[in-house]
mmCIF file of C-alpha atoms and ligand atoms in Angstrom:
data_model
loop_
_atom_site.group_PDB
_atom_site.id
_atom_site.type_symbol
_atom_site.label_atom_id
_atom_site.label_comp_id
_atom_site.label_asym_id
_atom_site.label_seq_id
_atom_site.Cartn_x
_atom_site.Cartn_y
_atom_site.Cartn_z
ATOM 1 C CA MET R 1 0.003 0.080 -0.343
ATOM 2 C CA LYS R 2 1.238 3.620 -0.891
ATOM 3 C CA ARG R 3 0.109 6.326 1.404
ATOM 4 C CA ILE R 4 -0.750 9.532 -0.039
ATOM 5 C CA VAL R 5 -2.738 12.454 1.270
ATOM 6 C CA ILE R 6 -4.995 14.327 -0.964
ATOM 7 C CA LYS R 7 -6.436 17.610 0.163
ATOM 8 C CA VAL R 8 -9.037 19.487 -1.622
ATOM 9 C CA GLY R 9 -9.934 23.435 -1.310
ATOM 10 C CA SER R 10 -13.018 25.230 -0.525
ATOM 11 C CA HIS R 11 -13.000 26.521 -4.169
ATOM 12 C CA VAL R 12 -13.388 23.072 -5.535
ATOM 13 C CA LEU R 13 -15.743 21.945 -3.161
ATOM 14 C CA THR R 14 -18.491 24.377 -3.280
ATOM 15 C CA GLU R 15 -20.640 26.553 -5.966
ATOM 16 C CA ASP R 16 -22.752 29.372 -5.717
ATOM 17 C CA GLY R 17 -22.374 29.102 -1.332
ATOM 18 C CA ALA R 18 -23.108 25.465 -1.130
ATOM 19 C CA ILE R 19 -21.320 22.591 -1.278
ATOM 20 C CA ALA R 20 -20.926 21.066 -5.081
ATOM 21 C CA LYS R 21 -22.130 17.645 -4.498
ATOM 22 C CA ALA R 22 -21.025 16.477 -8.186
ATOM 23 C CA ARG R 23 -17.437 17.254 -7.705
ATOM 24 C CA MET R 24 -17.407 15.743 -3.675
ATOM 25 C CA LEU R 25 -18.716 12.596 -5.867
ATOM 26 C CA ALA R 26 -16.428 12.586 -8.427
ATOM 27 C CA LEU R 27 -13.740 12.784 -5.620
ATOM 28 C CA VAL R 28 -14.952 10.428 -3.406
ATOM 29 C CA GLN R 29 -15.469 8.075 -6.943
ATOM 30 C CA LEU R 30 -11.838 8.907 -7.453
ATOM 31 C CA ILE R 31 -10.553 8.253 -3.724
ATOM 32 C CA ALA R 32 -12.306 4.422 -4.278
ATOM 33 C CA GLU R 33 -10.335 3.876 -7.609
ATOM 34 C CA LEU R 34 -7.135 4.613 -5.576
ATOM 35 C CA LYS R 35 -7.584 2.263 -3.018
ATOM 36 C CA ALA R 36 -8.674 -0.296 -6.033
ATOM 37 C CA HIS R 37 -5.142 0.502 -6.827
ATOM 38 C CA LYS R 38 -3.596 0.062 -3.749
ATOM 39 C CA TYR R 39 -3.716 3.580 -2.461
ATOM 40 C CA ASP R 40 -4.274 4.123 1.063
ATOM 41 C CA VAL R 41 -5.494 7.620 0.767
ATOM 42 C CA ILE R 42 -5.765 10.269 3.766
ATOM 43 C CA LEU R 43 -8.237 13.213 2.725
ATOM 44 C CA VAL R 44 -8.020 16.527 4.114
ATOM 45 C CA SER R 45 -11.060 18.739 3.457
ATOM 46 C CA SER R 46 -11.931 22.107 3.536
ATOM 47 C CA GLY R 47 -15.639 23.118 2.986
ATOM 48 C CA ALA R 48 -16.922 23.198 6.832
ATOM 49 C CA VAL R 49 -17.398 26.841 6.778
ATOM 50 C CA ALA R 50 -19.446 26.829 3.442
ATOM 51 C CA ALA R 51 -21.630 23.831 4.344
ATOM 52 C CA GLY R 52 -22.470 26.096 7.560
ATOM 53 C CA PHE R 53 -23.269 29.106 5.605
ATOM 54 C CA THR R 54 -26.090 26.829 3.783
ATOM 55 C CA LEU R 55 -27.505 26.271 7.062
ATOM 56 C CA LEU R 56 -27.266 29.504 8.991
ATOM 57 C CA PRO R 57 -26.144 32.467 6.690
ATOM 58 C CA LEU R 58 -23.870 34.544 9.222
ATOM 59 C CA ASP R 59 -21.283 36.882 7.708
ATOM 60 C CA ARG R 60 -18.526 35.387 7.020
ATOM 61 C CA GLY R 61 -16.083 38.798 7.939
ATOM 62 C CA SER R 62 -15.503 38.139 11.365
ATOM 63 C CA VAL R 63 -13.247 34.925 12.491
ATOM 64 C CA ALA R 64 -15.506 34.141 15.251
ATOM 65 C CA ASN R 65 -18.736 33.832 12.620
ATOM 66 C CA LYS R 66 -16.562 31.796 10.646
ATOM 67 C CA GLN R 67 -15.738 29.680 13.564
ATOM 68 C CA ALA R 68 -19.108 29.027 14.430
ATOM 69 C CA LEU R 69 -19.913 28.029 10.596
ATOM 70 C CA ALA R 70 -17.403 25.726 10.488
ATOM 71 C CA ALA R 71 -18.685 23.896 13.922
ATOM 72 C CA ILE R 72 -22.198 24.076 12.221
ATOM 73 C CA GLY R 73 -20.942 22.907 8.712
ATOM 74 C CA GLN R 74 -18.693 20.259 9.966
ATOM 75 C CA PRO R 75 -20.840 17.508 10.570
ATOM 76 C CA LEU R 76 -23.129 18.254 7.743
ATOM 77 C CA LEU R 77 -19.877 17.907 5.396
ATOM 78 C CA LEU R 78 -18.895 14.753 6.926
ATOM 79 C CA LYS R 79 -22.815 13.627 6.607
ATOM 80 C CA MET R 80 -22.556 14.278 2.957
ATOM 81 C CA TYR R 81 -18.903 12.559 2.891
ATOM 82 C CA GLN R 82 -20.466 9.365 4.579
ATOM 83 C CA GLU R 83 -23.421 9.167 2.265
ATOM 84 C CA LYS R 84 -20.962 9.272 -1.015
ATOM 85 C CA PHE R 85 -18.201 7.002 0.090
ATOM 86 C CA ALA R 86 -21.141 4.618 1.173
ATOM 87 C CA LYS R 87 -22.467 4.673 -2.198
ATOM 88 C CA PHE R 88 -18.876 3.035 -3.041
ATOM 89 C CA GLY R 89 -18.970 0.686 0.140
ATOM 90 C CA LEU R 90 -16.181 2.450 1.751
ATOM 91 C CA LEU R 91 -16.343 4.144 5.442
ATOM 92 C CA CYS R 92 -14.728 7.416 6.203
ATOM 93 C CA SER R 93 -14.439 9.074 9.512
ATOM 94 C CA GLN R 94 -13.778 12.815 11.052
ATOM 95 C CA VAL R 95 -10.303 13.506 12.181
ATOM 96 C CA LEU R 96 -10.171 17.268 13.653
ATOM 97 C CA LEU R 97 -6.620 18.695 14.145
ATOM 98 C CA SER R 98 -4.958 21.782 15.410
ATOM 99 C CA ALA R 99 -1.559 23.419 14.210
ATOM 100 C CA ASP R 100 -0.194 22.591 17.397
ATOM 101 C CA VAL R 101 -0.822 19.242 17.210
ATOM 102 C CA PHE R 102 2.496 18.761 15.219
ATOM 103 C CA ASP R 103 4.445 21.016 17.649
ATOM 104 C CA SER R 104 4.321 17.980 20.298
ATOM 105 C CA ALA R 105 5.701 14.547 19.690
ATOM 106 C CA LYS R 106 3.185 12.838 22.228
ATOM 107 C CA HIS R 107 0.497 14.783 20.394
ATOM 108 C CA ILE R 108 1.505 13.468 16.821
ATOM 109 C CA GLN R 109 1.811 9.550 18.048
ATOM 110 C CA HIS R 110 -1.290 9.728 19.343
ATOM 111 C CA ALA R 111 -2.892 10.769 15.874
ATOM 112 C CA LYS R 112 -0.647 8.785 14.288
ATOM 113 C CA VAL R 113 -1.882 5.572 15.906
ATOM 114 C CA ALA R 114 -5.563 6.245 15.065
ATOM 115 C CA ILE R 115 -4.872 7.101 11.636
ATOM 116 C CA ASP R 116 -2.701 4.028 10.938
ATOM 117 C CA THR R 117 -5.476 2.097 12.779
ATOM 118 C CA LEU R 118 -8.167 3.472 10.844
ATOM 119 C CA LEU R 119 -6.138 3.126 7.550
ATOM 120 C CA LYS R 120 -5.546 -0.586 8.538
ATOM 121 C CA ASN R 121 -9.049 -0.796 8.543
ATOM 122 C CA GLY R 122 -9.628 -0.051 5.423
ATOM 123 C CA VAL R 123 -11.363 3.652 6.709
ATOM 124 C CA ILE R 124 -10.606 6.460 4.775
ATOM 125 C CA PRO R 125 -9.575 9.662 7.647
ATOM 126 C CA ILE R 126 -10.911 12.658 6.665
ATOM 127 C CA ILE R 127 -9.026 15.825 8.298
ATOM 128 C CA ASN R 128 -9.994 19.345 8.824
ATOM 129 C CA GLU R 129 -8.320 21.799 11.029
ATOM 130 C CA ASN R 130 -10.618 21.923 14.579
ATOM 131 C CA ASP R 131 -11.211 25.578 13.720
ATOM 132 C CA THR R 132 -12.812 26.043 17.779
ATOM 133 C CA VAL R 133 -9.684 25.783 18.698
ATOM 134 C CA SER R 134 -7.170 26.231 16.532
ATOM 135 C CA ILE R 135 -7.771 29.516 13.338
ATOM 136 C CA GLU R 136 -4.535 29.480 11.691
ATOM 137 C CA GLU R 137 -5.935 27.561 8.565
ATOM 138 C CA LEU R 138 -9.447 29.223 9.296
ATOM 139 C CA VAL R 139 -7.594 32.999 8.515
ATOM 140 C CA PHE R 140 -5.066 31.810 5.997
ATOM 141 C CA GLY R 141 -4.034 28.835 4.805
ATOM 142 C CA ASP R 142 -7.262 27.123 3.704
ATOM 143 C CA ASN R 143 -5.519 23.771 4.814
ATOM 144 C CA ASP R 144 -2.199 23.756 2.484
ATOM 145 C CA ARG R 145 -0.102 23.986 5.453
ATOM 146 C CA LEU R 146 -1.840 21.551 7.718
ATOM 147 C CA SER R 147 -1.963 19.187 4.788
ATOM 148 C CA ALA R 148 1.629 19.170 4.257
ATOM 149 C CA HIS R 149 2.020 18.228 8.073
ATOM 150 C CA VAL R 150 -0.334 15.625 7.443
ATOM 151 C CA ALA R 151 2.066 14.178 4.896
ATOM 152 C CA HIS R 152 5.114 14.558 6.904
ATOM 153 C CA TYR R 153 4.204 13.285 10.237
ATOM 154 C CA PHE R 154 1.798 10.493 9.093
ATOM 155 C CA ASP R 155 4.506 9.233 6.691
ATOM 156 C CA ALA R 156 2.991 9.718 3.282
ATOM 157 C CA GLN R 157 5.326 10.330 0.392
ATOM 158 C CA LEU R 158 2.999 12.509 -1.708
ATOM 159 C CA LEU R 159 0.814 15.314 -1.133
ATOM 160 C CA ILE R 160 -1.842 15.971 -3.825
ATOM 161 C CA ILE R 161 -3.621 19.868 -3.645
ATOM 162 C CA LEU R 162 -6.670 19.625 -5.765
ATOM 163 C CA SER R 163 -7.211 23.177 -6.606
ATOM 164 C CA ASP R 164 -9.176 25.854 -8.654
ATOM 165 C CA ILE R 165 -5.946 26.049 -10.868
ATOM 166 C CA ASP R 166 -4.476 23.149 -12.997
ATOM 167 C CA ALA R 167 -1.033 23.493 -12.083
ATOM 168 C CA TYR R 168 1.701 26.146 -10.748
ATOM 169 C CA TYR R 169 2.423 28.614 -13.641
ATOM 170 C CA ASP R 170 5.382 30.948 -14.127
ATOM 171 C CA LYS R 171 2.621 34.133 -13.530
ATOM 172 C CA ASP R 172 -0.668 34.207 -12.388
ATOM 173 C CA PRO R 173 -2.786 32.557 -15.594
ATOM 174 C CA ASN R 174 -5.786 34.270 -13.921
ATOM 175 C CA ARG R 175 -3.988 37.818 -14.624
ATOM 176 C CA TYR R 176 -1.483 36.840 -17.681
ATOM 177 C CA ASP R 177 -2.913 35.124 -20.808
ATOM 178 C CA ASP R 178 0.845 34.128 -21.507
ATOM 179 C CA ALA R 179 1.403 32.019 -18.778
ATOM 180 C CA LYS R 180 3.232 28.937 -18.954
ATOM 181 C CA ARG R 181 2.864 25.586 -16.633
ATOM 182 C CA ARG R 182 5.527 24.556 -14.888
ATOM 183 C CA ALA R 183 5.403 20.787 -15.071
ATOM 184 C CA VAL R 184 8.331 19.955 -12.408
ATOM 185 C CA VAL R 185 9.547 22.327 -9.789
ATOM 186 C CA SER R 186 12.544 20.966 -8.017
ATOM 187 C CA GLU R 187 13.570 24.668 -6.019
ATOM 188 C CA ILE R 188 11.055 27.341 -4.631
ATOM 189 C CA SER R 189 12.956 30.567 -4.346
ATOM 190 C CA GLU R 190 12.658 32.846 -1.189
ATOM 191 C CA GLU R 191 10.788 35.663 -3.513
ATOM 192 C CA GLU R 192 7.914 32.718 -4.693
ATOM 193 C CA LEU R 193 7.584 31.910 -1.185
ATOM 194 C CA ASN R 194 6.919 35.589 0.508
ATOM 195 C CA ALA R 195 4.788 36.826 -2.642
ATOM 196 C CA GLU R 196 1.477 38.129 -1.880
ATOM 197 C CA HIS R 197 -1.230 36.029 -1.425
ATOM 198 C CA THR R 198 -3.892 35.595 -3.766
ATOM 199 C CA PRO R 199 -6.723 33.792 -3.000
ATOM 200 C CA ASN R 200 -9.313 33.396 -6.004
ATOM 201 C CA ASN R 201 -12.665 33.092 -4.065
ATOM 202 C CA GLU R 202 -14.745 34.096 -1.314
ATOM 203 C CA PHE R 203 -14.318 30.864 1.080
ATOM 204 C CA ALA R 204 -10.408 30.662 0.022
ATOM 205 C CA THR R 205 -8.363 31.810 2.257
ATOM 206 C CA GLY R 206 -4.471 30.412 0.534
ATOM 207 C CA GLY R 207 -3.603 31.234 -2.701
ATOM 208 C CA ILE R 208 -0.946 29.886 -4.321
ATOM 209 C CA VAL R 209 1.656 30.899 -1.902
ATOM 210 C CA THR R 210 0.547 28.862 1.298
ATOM 211 C CA LYS R 211 0.810 25.834 -1.646
ATOM 212 C CA LEU R 212 4.238 26.996 -2.603
ATOM 213 C CA GLN R 213 5.028 27.098 0.967
ATOM 214 C CA ALA R 214 3.762 23.506 1.320
ATOM 215 C CA ALA R 215 5.593 22.044 -1.300
ATOM 216 C CA ASP R 216 8.496 23.828 0.272
ATOM 217 C CA PHE R 217 8.492 22.087 3.577
ATOM 218 C CA LEU R 218 7.851 18.763 2.066
ATOM 219 C CA MET R 219 10.814 18.756 -0.416
ATOM 220 C CA GLN R 220 12.918 19.939 2.492
ATOM 221 C CA HIS R 221 11.655 16.533 3.962
ATOM 222 C CA GLY R 222 12.608 14.331 1.320
ATOM 223 C CA ARG R 223 8.965 14.079 0.143
ATOM 224 C CA GLU R 224 6.617 15.816 -3.058
ATOM 225 C CA MET R 225 4.020 17.394 -3.827
ATOM 226 C CA PHE R 226 1.611 17.299 -7.099
ATOM 227 C CA LEU R 227 -1.210 20.291 -7.694
ATOM 228 C CA ALA R 228 -3.834 19.584 -10.026
ATOM 229 C CA SER R 229 -7.180 20.557 -10.855
ATOM 230 C CA GLY R 230 -9.858 19.740 -8.679
ATOM 231 C CA PHE R 231 -12.695 20.418 -11.270
ATOM 232 C CA ASP R 232 -11.272 18.110 -13.574
ATOM 233 C CA LEU R 233 -9.547 14.978 -12.342
ATOM 234 C CA SER R 234 -7.890 13.383 -15.035
ATOM 235 C CA ASP R 235 -4.658 14.841 -14.266
ATOM 236 C CA VAL R 236 -4.468 13.584 -11.087
ATOM 237 C CA LYS R 237 -6.089 10.115 -12.106
ATOM 238 C CA SER R 238 -3.108 9.857 -14.921
ATOM 239 C CA PHE R 239 -0.473 10.813 -12.576
ATOM 240 C CA LEU R 240 -1.777 8.237 -10.041
ATOM 241 C CA VAL R 241 -3.069 5.236 -11.869
ATOM 242 C CA ASP R 242 -1.537 5.332 -15.225
ATOM 243 C CA LYS R 243 1.609 6.494 -14.166
ATOM 244 C CA LYS R 244 1.725 9.213 -16.726
ATOM 245 C CA HIS R 245 2.186 13.180 -15.989
ATOM 246 C CA LYS R 246 0.251 14.739 -18.504
ATOM 247 C CA GLY R 247 -1.054 18.178 -16.658
ATOM 248 C CA GLY R 248 -0.460 19.270 -13.471
ATOM 249 C CA THR R 249 2.984 20.078 -11.411
ATOM 250 C CA LEU R 250 5.089 18.036 -9.749
ATOM 251 C CA PHE R 251 7.303 19.498 -6.721
ATOM 252 C CA LYS R 252 10.073 17.182 -6.023
ATOM 253 C CA ALA R 253 13.748 18.315 -5.023
HETATM 254 P P1 ADP G 1 -7.789 26.928 -4.035
HETATM 255 O O1 ADP G 1 -9.120 27.250 -2.944
HETATM 256 O O2 ADP G 1 -8.706 26.408 -5.089
HETATM 257 O O3 ADP G 1 -6.647 25.611 -3.264
HETATM 258 P P2 ADP G 1 -6.851 29.120 -4.432
HETATM 259 O O4 ADP G 1 -7.623 29.982 -5.010
HETATM 260 O O5 ADP G 1 -6.508 29.695 -2.731
HETATM 261 O O6 ADP G 1 -7.109 27.576 -4.659
HETATM 262 O O7 ADP G 1 -5.432 29.586 -5.184
HETATM 263 C C1 ADP G 1 -5.258 29.171 -6.451
HETATM 264 C C2 ADP G 1 -4.967 30.550 -7.060
HETATM 265 O O8 ADP G 1 -3.740 31.415 -7.128
HETATM 266 C C3 ADP G 1 -5.490 30.456 -8.875
HETATM 267 O O9 ADP G 1 -7.000 30.453 -9.051
HETATM 268 C C4 ADP G 1 -4.521 31.935 -9.259
HETATM 269 O O10 ADP G 1 -5.369 32.785 -9.319
HETATM 270 C C5 ADP G 1 -3.598 32.253 -8.175
HETATM 271 N N1 ADP G 1 -2.224 32.249 -8.516
HETATM 272 C C6 ADP G 1 -1.548 33.039 -8.333
HETATM 273 N N2 ADP G 1 -0.131 32.856 -9.086
HETATM 274 C C7 ADP G 1 -0.651 31.542 -9.301
HETATM 275 C C8 ADP G 1 0.805 31.171 -10.161
HETATM 276 N N3 ADP G 1 1.993 31.336 -10.534
HETATM 277 N N4 ADP G 1 0.254 29.516 -10.731
HETATM 278 C C9 ADP G 1 -0.850 29.118 -10.390
HETATM 279 N N5 ADP G 1 -2.136 29.994 -9.678
HETATM 280 C C10 ADP G 1 -1.814 31.401 -9.335
#
């Protein structure tokens, strides 16, 4: 079994302020297929705030309201995942983590035992930040950093980030028509790591910079990251199932 982490961003999982059910189903179907190809998959999923907003439309301008929305939406998000995974005869589970878990060897070890046991039993762990005690990713990051820590500390060689953008480009493709895709990146400059943040959506908080920071962290620890589209899963499927790198960006030192 090859252990991988898949992170899906808010923009991919939401549409018109609600959870994009067809996209969620496509993701779940992909994970079911990956399991059949001997991958153990840990899913890091955003979307709790958006799910909460469909039940109670609080103003998302304040962090307190976002925390409340995440608390309201997280069980709904998991219920939706449970229903979809059940269509494929799979069980999923909820694992809520805060960033400071990764500051403590003891907490990492506890969490790893739980994750290992879930995977050993064929259950998909669905990880999200516990937004009532930790607001790092809620305010900034949209789980990009959290997913890099998950991959490293829970021993996955590869992190897949499914984004609203299909790859990393030499400049922002939403602003420049002549932006070129970078297929493989082996080094990220200080300038790229400290660039202005550019999230592309009202629910998103990361932008490309937090993805580059995640990739940099993983490369420094001998691991890899693959950035691909979450709207069209064909590139990630080619990469993982057919072992063909068509679209997307592989970050590998
Ligand atoms: P998500 O929420 O889907 O994870 P974000 O919207 O937070 O993703 O970040 C992706 C966005 O970053 C893209 O839609 C794009 O507008 C922006 N971006 C800025 N510079 C680049 C670049 N060099 N390559 C790719 N995307 C970039």
